[in-house]
Amino acid sequence: MQAVNIAIDGPAGAGKSTIARMLAKKMNYLYVDTGAMYRAMALYFLRNHTDMENEDEVRKACGQVDITLEDRDGELLVFLNGENVSSLIRTKEVSRMASVAAAKTPVRTKLVELQRKIAAGRNVVMDGRDIGTVVLPDAKVKIYLTASSQVRAERRYRELKDPKPSLAEVKAEIEERDDRDMHRKNSPLRRADDAVLIDSSEMTPGEVAAQIAAIAYEAH
Ligand code: DC
């Protein structure tokens, strides 16, 4: 049987990972959070003070990094050179560095290859920024999930714990990240021509997951 891959792309805070996780569980697919991979790479660059403007240094650093994902009882864990870094990659510094690192060719080349290997021959729900356009251009189901920047900022704000930045700060950060992700030269975030656009601003995660599951069912 040919694998039915589901590609979900969209800006930060649109609800991609919540929905991708729900869908994967519902359909018994493997969930692949590609943002977590960029975040783990970013943590390595931060720890090693890699000069991100020096392409040789970035390329060398990429050669020293091994990223793996593991599904442990339904929870997706990400490992950096064998260390479980899942709880260390959600900080503001890592978010910012992930977006900077994601614009660099050696980083993208490495992770895209790894993501294609993971998806080969099995059913996956993969979320990111370039899944439908670059990583899995032949995915049977492609979704471009978005929401207004106000709603996305409010969702992120609710998840944050003390010390909480202001809602305006969260919104500014999201907009800065969107701008970098959408305007970079390498695989910018954009809707694939054949992706279904879903605006989740006024929808619950359950409603979005049900809509995508119905699309996937028809694609079988
Ligand atoms: O989805 P996220 O916030 O965890 O992603 C972190 C950063 O990684 C984000 O700024 C964009 C980048 N990214 C990317 O360029 N391509 C992907 N497939 C996934 C994430």
PDB file of C-alpha atoms and ligand atoms in Angstrom:
ATOM      1  CA  MET A   1       0.000   0.000   0.000  1.00  0.00           C
ATOM      2  CA  GLN A   2       1.235   3.466  -0.829  1.00  0.00           C
ATOM      3  CA  ALA A   3       1.778   5.698   2.163  1.00  0.00           C
ATOM      4  CA  VAL A   4      -0.764   8.473   2.670  1.00  0.00           C
ATOM      5  CA  ASN A   5       1.265  11.338   4.004  1.00  0.00           C
ATOM      6  CA  ILE A   6      -0.380  14.382   5.533  1.00  0.00           C
ATOM      7  CA  ALA A   7       1.598  17.620   5.244  1.00  0.00           C
ATOM      8  CA  ILE A   8       0.607  20.542   7.458  1.00  0.00           C
ATOM      9  CA  ASP A   9       2.306  23.888   6.991  1.00  0.00           C
ATOM     10  CA  GLY A  10       1.596  27.310   8.392  1.00  0.00           C
ATOM     11  CA  PRO A  11       2.890  30.143  10.569  1.00  0.00           C
ATOM     12  CA  ALA A  12       3.817  29.953  14.263  1.00  0.00           C
ATOM     13  CA  GLY A  13       0.888  29.482  16.617  1.00  0.00           C
ATOM     14  CA  ALA A  14      -1.655  28.367  14.000  1.00  0.00           C
ATOM     15  CA  GLY A  15      -2.143  25.156  15.999  1.00  0.00           C
ATOM     16  CA  LYS A  16      -0.209  22.835  13.687  1.00  0.00           C
ATOM     17  CA  SER A  17       1.399  20.662  16.333  1.00  0.00           C
ATOM     18  CA  THR A  18      -1.733  20.292  18.479  1.00  0.00           C
ATOM     19  CA  ILE A  19      -3.751  19.281  15.442  1.00  0.00           C
ATOM     20  CA  ALA A  20      -1.059  17.094  13.865  1.00  0.00           C
ATOM     21  CA  ARG A  21      -0.713  15.200  17.145  1.00  0.00           C
ATOM     22  CA  MET A  22      -4.491  14.705  17.447  1.00  0.00           C
ATOM     23  CA  LEU A  23      -4.734  13.519  13.856  1.00  0.00           C
ATOM     24  CA  ALA A  24      -1.819  11.106  14.162  1.00  0.00           C
ATOM     25  CA  LYS A  25      -3.443   9.535  17.202  1.00  0.00           C
ATOM     26  CA  LYS A  26      -6.865   9.350  15.578  1.00  0.00           C
ATOM     27  CA  MET A  27      -5.502   7.761  12.384  1.00  0.00           C
ATOM     28  CA  ASN A  28      -2.677   5.750  13.948  1.00  0.00           C
ATOM     29  CA  TYR A  29      -0.050   7.608  11.929  1.00  0.00           C
ATOM     30  CA  LEU A  30       3.409   8.652  13.029  1.00  0.00           C
ATOM     31  CA  TYR A  31       3.591  12.311  14.068  1.00  0.00           C
ATOM     32  CA  VAL A  32       6.719  14.181  12.943  1.00  0.00           C
ATOM     33  CA  ASP A  33       7.274  17.643  14.408  1.00  0.00           C
ATOM     34  CA  THR A  34       9.890  19.131  12.075  1.00  0.00           C
ATOM     35  CA  GLY A  35       9.977  22.400  14.050  1.00  0.00           C
ATOM     36  CA  ALA A  36      11.368  20.396  16.996  1.00  0.00           C
ATOM     37  CA  MET A  37      14.253  19.304  14.765  1.00  0.00           C
ATOM     38  CA  TYR A  38      15.111  22.925  13.852  1.00  0.00           C
ATOM     39  CA  ARG A  39      14.823  23.782  17.535  1.00  0.00           C
ATOM     40  CA  ALA A  40      17.229  20.988  18.593  1.00  0.00           C
ATOM     41  CA  MET A  41      19.740  22.191  15.986  1.00  0.00           C
ATOM     42  CA  ALA A  42      19.277  25.736  17.318  1.00  0.00           C
ATOM     43  CA  LEU A  43      20.055  24.561  20.850  1.00  0.00           C
ATOM     44  CA  TYR A  44      23.313  23.060  19.576  1.00  0.00           C
ATOM     45  CA  PHE A  45      24.259  26.342  17.853  1.00  0.00           C
ATOM     46  CA  LEU A  46      23.461  28.341  21.000  1.00  0.00           C
ATOM     47  CA  ARG A  47      25.451  26.026  23.260  1.00  0.00           C
ATOM     48  CA  ASN A  48      28.435  26.085  20.907  1.00  0.00           C
ATOM     49  CA  HIS A  49      28.273  29.800  20.124  1.00  0.00           C
ATOM     50  CA  THR A  50      28.223  29.014  16.424  1.00  0.00           C
ATOM     51  CA  ASP A  51      28.649  32.125  14.285  1.00  0.00           C
ATOM     52  CA  MET A  52      25.508  31.898  12.157  1.00  0.00           C
ATOM     53  CA  GLU A  53      26.876  34.365   9.631  1.00  0.00           C
ATOM     54  CA  ASN A  54      29.814  32.068   8.876  1.00  0.00           C
ATOM     55  CA  GLU A  55      28.531  29.412   6.475  1.00  0.00           C
ATOM     56  CA  ASP A  56      31.609  27.175   6.867  1.00  0.00           C
ATOM     57  CA  GLU A  57      31.168  27.154  10.622  1.00  0.00           C
ATOM     58  CA  VAL A  58      27.456  26.370  10.281  1.00  0.00           C
ATOM     59  CA  ARG A  59      28.191  23.540   7.842  1.00  0.00           C
ATOM     60  CA  LYS A  60      30.840  22.089  10.145  1.00  0.00           C
ATOM     61  CA  ALA A  61      28.497  22.272  13.120  1.00  0.00           C
ATOM     62  CA  CYS A  62      25.760  20.495  11.116  1.00  0.00           C
ATOM     63  CA  GLY A  63      28.166  17.602  10.575  1.00  0.00           C
ATOM     64  CA  GLN A  64      28.536  17.207  14.326  1.00  0.00           C
ATOM     65  CA  VAL A  65      24.845  17.004  15.092  1.00  0.00           C
ATOM     66  CA  ASP A  66      22.679  13.930  15.185  1.00  0.00           C
ATOM     67  CA  ILE A  67      18.951  14.529  15.649  1.00  0.00           C
ATOM     68  CA  THR A  68      16.520  11.707  16.370  1.00  0.00           C
ATOM     69  CA  LEU A  69      12.845  11.569  17.275  1.00  0.00           C
ATOM     70  CA  GLU A  70      11.238   8.951  19.459  1.00  0.00           C
ATOM     71  CA  ASP A  71       7.599   8.299  20.182  1.00  0.00           C
ATOM     72  CA  ARG A  72       7.389   7.307  23.839  1.00  0.00           C
ATOM     73  CA  ASP A  73       3.847   6.395  24.912  1.00  0.00           C
ATOM     74  CA  GLY A  74       2.335   8.891  22.496  1.00  0.00           C
ATOM     75  CA  GLU A  75       4.739  11.657  23.492  1.00  0.00           C
ATOM     76  CA  LEU A  76       7.191  12.806  20.841  1.00  0.00           C
ATOM     77  CA  LEU A  77      10.705  13.240  22.210  1.00  0.00           C
ATOM     78  CA  VAL A  78      13.603  14.881  20.412  1.00  0.00           C
ATOM     79  CA  PHE A  79      17.216  13.878  21.006  1.00  0.00           C
ATOM     80  CA  LEU A  80      20.333  15.923  20.265  1.00  0.00           C
ATOM     81  CA  ASN A  81      23.410  13.673  20.039  1.00  0.00           C
ATOM     82  CA  GLY A  82      21.622  11.172  22.257  1.00  0.00           C
ATOM     83  CA  GLU A  83      20.443  13.698  24.888  1.00  0.00           C
ATOM     84  CA  ASN A  84      16.716  14.174  25.392  1.00  0.00           C
ATOM     85  CA  VAL A  85      16.325  17.929  24.852  1.00  0.00           C
ATOM     86  CA  SER A  86      12.514  17.989  24.535  1.00  0.00           C
ATOM     87  CA  SER A  87      12.031  20.209  27.578  1.00  0.00           C
ATOM     88  CA  LEU A  88      14.838  22.623  26.613  1.00  0.00           C
ATOM     89  CA  ILE A  89      13.711  23.693  23.151  1.00  0.00           C
ATOM     90  CA  ARG A  90      10.610  25.772  23.883  1.00  0.00           C
ATOM     91  CA  THR A  91      12.348  28.889  25.210  1.00  0.00           C
ATOM     92  CA  LYS A  92      12.251  32.291  23.547  1.00  0.00           C
ATOM     93  CA  GLU A  93      15.997  32.127  22.723  1.00  0.00           C
ATOM     94  CA  VAL A  94      15.646  28.743  21.029  1.00  0.00           C
ATOM     95  CA  SER A  95      12.545  29.895  19.087  1.00  0.00           C
ATOM     96  CA  ARG A  96      14.455  32.861  17.740  1.00  0.00           C
ATOM     97  CA  MET A  97      17.597  30.872  16.910  1.00  0.00           C
ATOM     98  CA  ALA A  98      15.518  28.135  15.209  1.00  0.00           C
ATOM     99  CA  SER A  99      14.080  30.728  12.862  1.00  0.00           C
ATOM    100  CA  VAL A 100      17.568  32.136  12.128  1.00  0.00           C
ATOM    101  CA  ALA A 101      19.050  28.641  11.647  1.00  0.00           C
ATOM    102  CA  ALA A 102      16.156  27.572   9.408  1.00  0.00           C
ATOM    103  CA  ALA A 103      17.235  30.156   6.821  1.00  0.00           C
ATOM    104  CA  LYS A 104      20.670  28.488   6.408  1.00  0.00           C
ATOM    105  CA  THR A 105      21.178  26.061   3.530  1.00  0.00           C
ATOM    106  CA  PRO A 106      23.317  23.431   5.348  1.00  0.00           C
ATOM    107  CA  VAL A 107      20.702  23.208   8.113  1.00  0.00           C
ATOM    108  CA  ARG A 108      17.792  22.760   5.700  1.00  0.00           C
ATOM    109  CA  THR A 109      19.659  20.259   3.515  1.00  0.00           C
ATOM    110  CA  LYS A 110      20.418  18.077   6.510  1.00  0.00           C
ATOM    111  CA  LEU A 111      16.945  18.167   8.036  1.00  0.00           C
ATOM    112  CA  VAL A 112      14.990  17.788   4.783  1.00  0.00           C
ATOM    113  CA  GLU A 113      16.970  14.611   3.998  1.00  0.00           C
ATOM    114  CA  LEU A 114      16.291  13.248   7.475  1.00  0.00           C
ATOM    115  CA  GLN A 115      12.568  14.099   7.243  1.00  0.00           C
ATOM    116  CA  ARG A 116      12.216  12.355   3.880  1.00  0.00           C
ATOM    117  CA  LYS A 117      13.907   9.256   5.293  1.00  0.00           C
ATOM    118  CA  ILE A 118      11.522   9.172   8.254  1.00  0.00           C
ATOM    119  CA  ALA A 119       8.472   9.497   5.966  1.00  0.00           C
ATOM    120  CA  ALA A 120       9.609   6.915   3.417  1.00  0.00           C
ATOM    121  CA  GLY A 121       7.172   4.025   3.172  1.00  0.00           C
ATOM    122  CA  ARG A 122       5.036   4.861   6.175  1.00  0.00           C
ATOM    123  CA  ASN A 123       2.029   6.992   6.999  1.00  0.00           C
ATOM    124  CA  VAL A 124       3.027  10.228   8.644  1.00  0.00           C
ATOM    125  CA  VAL A 125       1.471  13.475   9.723  1.00  0.00           C
ATOM    126  CA  MET A 126       4.313  15.960   9.348  1.00  0.00           C
ATOM    127  CA  ASP A 127       4.074  19.608  10.302  1.00  0.00           C
ATOM    128  CA  GLY A 128       6.396  22.503   9.488  1.00  0.00           C
ATOM    129  CA  ARG A 129       6.844  25.309   6.983  1.00  0.00           C
ATOM    130  CA  ASP A 130       7.990  23.560   3.793  1.00  0.00           C
ATOM    131  CA  ILE A 131       6.467  20.092   4.042  1.00  0.00           C
ATOM    132  CA  GLY A 132       3.952  20.414   1.193  1.00  0.00           C
ATOM    133  CA  THR A 133       6.291  22.498  -0.985  1.00  0.00           C
ATOM    134  CA  VAL A 134       9.703  20.832  -0.502  1.00  0.00           C
ATOM    135  CA  VAL A 135       9.919  17.857   1.882  1.00  0.00           C
ATOM    136  CA  LEU A 136       6.923  15.839   0.669  1.00  0.00           C
ATOM    137  CA  PRO A 137       5.736  17.482  -2.570  1.00  0.00           C
ATOM    138  CA  ASP A 138       3.806  14.290  -3.424  1.00  0.00           C
ATOM    139  CA  ALA A 139       1.920  14.104  -0.115  1.00  0.00           C
ATOM    140  CA  LYS A 140      -1.676  13.030  -0.778  1.00  0.00           C
ATOM    141  CA  VAL A 141      -3.044  15.540   1.724  1.00  0.00           C
ATOM    142  CA  LYS A 142      -1.669  19.051   2.065  1.00  0.00           C
ATOM    143  CA  ILE A 143      -3.021  21.587   4.500  1.00  0.00           C
ATOM    144  CA  TYR A 144      -2.055  25.218   4.971  1.00  0.00           C
ATOM    145  CA  LEU A 145      -3.194  26.047   8.466  1.00  0.00           C
ATOM    146  CA  THR A 146      -3.342  29.645   9.548  1.00  0.00           C
ATOM    147  CA  ALA A 147      -5.080  32.038  11.953  1.00  0.00           C
ATOM    148  CA  SER A 148      -4.945  35.781  12.524  1.00  0.00           C
ATOM    149  CA  SER A 149      -1.776  37.012  14.236  1.00  0.00           C
ATOM    150  CA  GLN A 150      -3.909  38.298  17.133  1.00  0.00           C
ATOM    151  CA  VAL A 151      -5.426  34.838  17.748  1.00  0.00           C
ATOM    152  CA  ARG A 152      -2.035  33.131  17.358  1.00  0.00           C
ATOM    153  CA  ALA A 153      -0.451  35.514  19.858  1.00  0.00           C
ATOM    154  CA  GLU A 154      -3.302  34.941  22.349  1.00  0.00           C
ATOM    155  CA  ARG A 155      -2.855  31.157  22.074  1.00  0.00           C
ATOM    156  CA  ARG A 156       0.911  31.407  22.664  1.00  0.00           C
ATOM    157  CA  TYR A 157       0.368  33.855  25.525  1.00  0.00           C
ATOM    158  CA  ARG A 158      -1.975  31.429  27.291  1.00  0.00           C
ATOM    159  CA  GLU A 159       0.656  28.660  27.110  1.00  0.00           C
ATOM    160  CA  LEU A 160       3.410  30.767  28.680  1.00  0.00           C
ATOM    161  CA  LYS A 161       4.230  30.550  32.358  1.00  0.00           C
ATOM    162  CA  ASP A 162       5.871  33.066  34.695  1.00  0.00           C
ATOM    163  CA  PRO A 163       7.654  35.302  33.974  1.00  0.00           C
ATOM    164  CA  LYS A 164       5.039  36.079  31.341  1.00  0.00           C
ATOM    165  CA  PRO A 165       5.857  38.688  28.707  1.00  0.00           C
ATOM    166  CA  SER A 166       3.039  41.026  27.652  1.00  0.00           C
ATOM    167  CA  LEU A 167       0.603  39.971  24.928  1.00  0.00           C
ATOM    168  CA  ALA A 168       2.002  42.785  22.744  1.00  0.00           C
ATOM    169  CA  GLU A 169       5.528  41.355  23.128  1.00  0.00           C
ATOM    170  CA  VAL A 170       4.350  37.857  22.191  1.00  0.00           C
ATOM    171  CA  LYS A 171       2.572  39.251  19.130  1.00  0.00           C
ATOM    172  CA  ALA A 172       5.652  41.236  18.046  1.00  0.00           C
ATOM    173  CA  GLU A 173       7.837  38.116  18.394  1.00  0.00           C
ATOM    174  CA  ILE A 174       5.429  36.004  16.351  1.00  0.00           C
ATOM    175  CA  GLU A 175       5.296  38.654  13.638  1.00  0.00           C
ATOM    176  CA  GLU A 176       9.106  38.910  13.542  1.00  0.00           C
ATOM    177  CA  ARG A 177       9.371  35.140  13.174  1.00  0.00           C
ATOM    178  CA  ASP A 178       6.649  35.002  10.468  1.00  0.00           C
ATOM    179  CA  ASP A 179       8.426  37.712   8.543  1.00  0.00           C
ATOM    180  CA  ARG A 180      11.750  35.832   8.621  1.00  0.00           C
ATOM    181  CA  ASP A 181      10.142  32.464   7.796  1.00  0.00           C
ATOM    182  CA  MET A 182       8.111  33.879   4.889  1.00  0.00           C
ATOM    183  CA  HIS A 183      10.766  36.084   3.323  1.00  0.00           C
ATOM    184  CA  ARG A 184      13.901  33.947   3.476  1.00  0.00           C
ATOM    185  CA  LYS A 185      15.511  32.784   0.225  1.00  0.00           C
ATOM    186  CA  ASN A 186      15.570  29.095   1.170  1.00  0.00           C
ATOM    187  CA  SER A 187      12.186  27.359   1.119  1.00  0.00           C
ATOM    188  CA  PRO A 188      10.136  30.247   2.503  1.00  0.00           C
ATOM    189  CA  LEU A 189       6.844  29.472   4.201  1.00  0.00           C
ATOM    190  CA  ARG A 190       4.151  29.558   1.533  1.00  0.00           C
ATOM    191  CA  ARG A 191       0.994  27.698   0.695  1.00  0.00           C
ATOM    192  CA  ALA A 192       1.578  24.924  -1.870  1.00  0.00           C
ATOM    193  CA  ASP A 193      -0.661  25.385  -4.932  1.00  0.00           C
ATOM    194  CA  ASP A 194      -2.518  22.172  -4.081  1.00  0.00           C
ATOM    195  CA  ALA A 195      -2.822  22.759  -0.317  1.00  0.00           C
ATOM    196  CA  VAL A 196      -6.226  23.226   1.312  1.00  0.00           C
ATOM    197  CA  LEU A 197      -6.351  26.491   3.259  1.00  0.00           C
ATOM    198  CA  ILE A 198      -7.840  26.268   6.746  1.00  0.00           C
ATOM    199  CA  ASP A 199      -8.176  29.352   8.938  1.00  0.00           C
ATOM    200  CA  SER A 200      -8.408  28.105  12.519  1.00  0.00           C
ATOM    201  CA  SER A 201      -9.105  31.539  14.095  1.00  0.00           C
ATOM    202  CA  GLU A 202     -12.702  30.601  14.927  1.00  0.00           C
ATOM    203  CA  MET A 203     -12.332  26.818  15.185  1.00  0.00           C
ATOM    204  CA  THR A 204     -11.520  24.420  18.004  1.00  0.00           C
ATOM    205  CA  PRO A 205      -8.605  21.980  17.512  1.00  0.00           C
ATOM    206  CA  GLY A 206     -11.141  19.132  17.382  1.00  0.00           C
ATOM    207  CA  GLU A 207     -13.032  20.806  14.535  1.00  0.00           C
ATOM    208  CA  VAL A 208      -9.850  21.363  12.538  1.00  0.00           C
ATOM    209  CA  ALA A 209      -8.660  17.769  13.096  1.00  0.00           C
ATOM    210  CA  ALA A 210     -12.065  16.426  12.010  1.00  0.00           C
ATOM    211  CA  GLN A 211     -11.972  18.510   8.822  1.00  0.00           C
ATOM    212  CA  ILE A 212      -8.479  17.256   7.920  1.00  0.00           C
ATOM    213  CA  ALA A 213      -9.405  13.645   8.764  1.00  0.00           C
ATOM    214  CA  ALA A 214     -12.352  13.926   6.352  1.00  0.00           C
ATOM    215  CA  ILE A 215     -10.034  15.237   3.618  1.00  0.00           C
ATOM    216  CA  ALA A 216      -7.582  12.379   4.289  1.00  0.00           C
ATOM    217  CA  TYR A 217     -10.396   9.818   4.198  1.00  0.00           C
ATOM    218  CA  GLU A 218     -11.448  11.035   0.744  1.00  0.00           C
ATOM    219  CA  ALA A 219      -7.822  10.895  -0.462  1.00  0.00           C
ATOM    220  CA  HIS A 220      -7.548   7.141   0.305  1.00  0.00           C
TER     221      HIS A 220
HETATM  222  O1   DC B   1       7.062  25.211  14.310  1.00  0.00           O
HETATM  223  P1   DC B   1       8.132  25.741  15.254  1.00  0.00           P
HETATM  224  O2   DC B   1       7.782  27.062  15.883  1.00  0.00           O
HETATM  225  O3   DC B   1       8.541  24.733  16.286  1.00  0.00           O
HETATM  226  O4   DC B   1       9.400  25.976  14.300  1.00  0.00           O
HETATM  227  C1   DC B   1      10.601  26.561  14.753  1.00  0.00           C
HETATM  228  C2   DC B   1      11.276  27.323  13.608  1.00  0.00           C
HETATM  229  O5   DC B   1      11.771  26.404  12.633  1.00  0.00           O
HETATM  230  C3   DC B   1      10.369  28.294  12.857  1.00  0.00           C
HETATM  231  O6   DC B   1      10.782  29.639  13.045  1.00  0.00           O
HETATM  232  C4   DC B   1      10.493  27.953  11.413  1.00  0.00           C
HETATM  233  C5   DC B   1      11.455  26.819  11.324  1.00  0.00           C
HETATM  234  N1   DC B   1      10.929  25.670  10.566  1.00  0.00           N
HETATM  235  C6   DC B   1      11.192  25.636   9.217  1.00  0.00           C
HETATM  236  O7   DC B   1      11.780  26.557   8.659  1.00  0.00           O
HETATM  237  N2   DC B   1      10.782  24.556   8.489  1.00  0.00           N
HETATM  238  C7   DC B   1      10.105  23.549   9.065  1.00  0.00           C
HETATM  239  N3   DC B   1       9.730  22.507   8.329  1.00  0.00           N
HETATM  240  C8   DC B   1       9.797  23.601  10.452  1.00  0.00           C
HETATM  241  C9   DC B   1      10.227  24.696  11.181  1.00  0.00           C
END
